[in-house]
């Protein structure tokens, strides 16, 4: 890619693409929209890292793997929608979870205010809240036992959080930059 890719505003990925590699569109700050076709089954780690203009993403039914931090530091991202036919992922009000709701994978970094994690969640994934600088509070339910690495990295607006007694594992840099 030349440096002009940073000024892209809309990205339509062709129907022959089956995977998006790690850091593939990292730093595309002008990107506001992306269309991921049903042919894509995997998105690599940090694939859209730092796409600060991206506001929404739709995950197709075909998606089987989303890498760690795929949408981290997308500071205008407010909504992630998952096609209802997807067997691995689902969304609840724009937040990305594993299909069985046991893992919170991505909380969109562009959201403001507080958030209460559903009681079904047992694990907060790596980079799940990374870059959520406008997030002011998080309520973690007693069901959570692990918090992934860099899970709350850069959450500079956090003023309130209680880590329940049931948490047995907190990953490296989980609260770095708070």
XYZ file of C-alpha atoms in Angstrom:
178
model
C 0.000 0.000 0.000
C 1.085 3.567 -0.532
C 0.496 6.258 2.072
C -2.748 7.182 0.266
C -4.559 4.236 1.891
C -4.811 6.329 5.069
C -7.266 8.651 3.312
C -9.708 5.904 2.287
C -13.202 6.559 3.601
C -15.116 3.463 2.507
C -13.741 -0.013 2.000
C -15.569 -2.725 0.083
C -13.760 -6.053 0.295
C -14.219 -8.335 -2.699
C -16.253 -11.536 -2.476
C -13.234 -13.729 -3.204
C -11.375 -12.701 -0.031
C -11.539 -15.380 2.681
C -9.397 -13.809 5.406
C -8.188 -10.408 6.536
C -4.662 -10.631 7.907
C -3.181 -9.188 11.068
C -2.789 -5.386 10.929
C -4.115 -5.407 7.337
C -5.827 -2.018 7.603
C -4.079 -0.747 10.710
C -3.795 3.035 10.723
C -6.441 3.740 8.066
C -7.574 6.782 10.025
C -9.935 8.105 7.337
C -11.845 4.848 7.031
C -15.453 5.378 8.171
C -17.117 2.264 6.775
C -16.143 -1.273 5.843
C -18.165 -3.951 4.088
C -17.022 -7.463 4.999
C -18.421 -10.030 2.548
C -19.797 -13.441 3.500
C -16.690 -15.054 1.977
C -14.515 -13.804 4.864
C -14.164 -16.342 7.675
C -11.374 -14.761 9.724
C -10.030 -11.390 10.776
C -6.489 -11.258 12.137
C -5.321 -9.536 15.293
C -5.146 -5.744 15.085
C -6.585 -5.876 11.544
C -8.341 -2.529 11.968
C -6.163 -1.197 14.796
C -6.225 2.598 14.986
C -8.947 3.083 12.371
C -10.084 6.138 14.300
C -12.792 7.124 11.798
C -14.557 3.742 11.715
C -18.066 4.078 13.200
C -19.696 0.691 12.614
C -18.868 -2.860 11.553
C -21.056 -5.778 10.483
C -19.712 -9.283 11.069
C -21.062 -11.767 8.482
C -22.540 -15.162 9.303
C -19.460 -16.869 7.861
C -17.010 -15.428 10.422
C -15.337 -18.116 12.551
C -12.330 -16.251 13.965
C -11.688 -12.681 15.091
C -8.149 -12.014 16.302
C -7.248 -10.250 19.507
C -7.483 -6.470 19.270
C -8.940 -6.544 15.757
C -10.839 -3.294 16.398
C -8.747 -1.766 19.182
C -8.374 1.993 19.371
C -11.154 2.549 16.842
C -12.180 5.590 18.854
C -15.348 6.417 16.876
C -16.623 2.854 16.698
C -20.025 2.758 18.408
C -21.693 -0.327 16.964
C -20.726 -3.878 16.036
C -23.490 -5.929 14.427
C -23.290 -9.693 13.939
C -25.407 -11.503 11.366
C -27.925 -13.676 13.230
C -26.778 -16.790 11.332
C -23.247 -16.626 12.783
C -22.430 -19.730 14.861
C -19.470 -18.237 16.768
C -20.322 -14.625 17.605
C -23.254 -12.427 18.483
C -23.869 -8.879 19.520
C -26.001 -7.393 22.233
C -26.822 -3.763 21.568
C -23.671 -3.335 19.473
C -21.203 -5.080 21.812
C -19.394 -8.175 20.471
C -19.587 -11.450 22.427
C -18.930 -15.130 21.877
C -22.096 -16.918 20.734
C -22.822 -18.329 24.213
C -22.212 -14.894 25.794
C -19.411 -16.207 28.028
C -16.708 -13.949 26.541
C -16.965 -10.202 26.018
C -14.770 -9.693 22.951
C -15.116 -6.016 21.939
C -16.808 -3.063 23.552
C -16.879 -0.276 20.924
C -14.353 2.417 21.920
C -16.494 5.312 20.706
C -19.198 4.837 23.315
C -19.607 7.133 26.295
C -20.799 6.658 29.881
C -20.958 3.466 31.896
C -21.517 -0.170 31.043
C -22.812 -3.196 32.952
C -21.406 -6.499 31.730
C -24.070 -9.251 31.451
C -24.114 -11.953 34.146
C -23.401 -14.690 31.568
C -19.853 -13.384 30.957
C -17.035 -15.359 32.572
C -14.137 -13.804 30.652
C -13.268 -10.323 29.439
C -11.122 -10.779 26.341
C -7.764 -9.202 25.576
C -8.162 -5.602 24.367
C -11.938 -5.837 24.943
C -12.237 -2.245 26.222
C -8.893 -0.957 24.909
C -8.991 2.715 23.968
C -12.424 3.353 25.516
C -11.369 6.766 26.799
C -14.980 7.969 27.190
C -16.010 4.991 29.323
C -16.597 6.243 32.871
C -17.575 3.091 34.777
C -17.830 -0.654 34.333
C -19.848 -3.052 36.444
C -18.255 -6.493 36.366
C -20.554 -9.328 37.493
C -19.516 -12.023 39.977
C -19.539 -14.548 37.098
C -16.291 -13.110 35.637
C -13.193 -15.133 36.505
C -10.620 -13.708 34.080
C -9.661 -10.364 32.591
C -7.484 -10.558 29.475
C -4.264 -8.718 28.738
C -4.674 -5.028 27.902
C -8.433 -5.448 28.445
C -8.862 -1.883 29.745
C -5.695 -0.406 28.254
C -6.016 3.371 27.792
C -9.415 3.732 29.481
C -8.474 7.179 30.777
C -12.045 8.174 31.675
C -12.656 5.300 34.099
C -13.593 6.567 37.544
C -15.339 3.514 38.962
C -14.877 -0.250 38.792
C -15.029 -3.110 41.251
C -13.239 -6.343 40.460
C -15.256 -9.211 41.982
C -13.696 -11.790 44.307
C -14.212 -14.547 41.711
C -11.572 -13.090 39.353
C -8.563 -15.404 39.490
C -6.612 -14.085 36.501
C -5.742 -10.577 35.319
C -3.615 -10.371 32.166
C -0.569 -8.208 31.607
C -1.183 -4.490 31.084
C -4.890 -5.047 31.776
C -5.283 -1.559 33.258
C -2.229 0.139 31.777
C -2.745 3.769 30.827
C -5.855 4.209 32.966
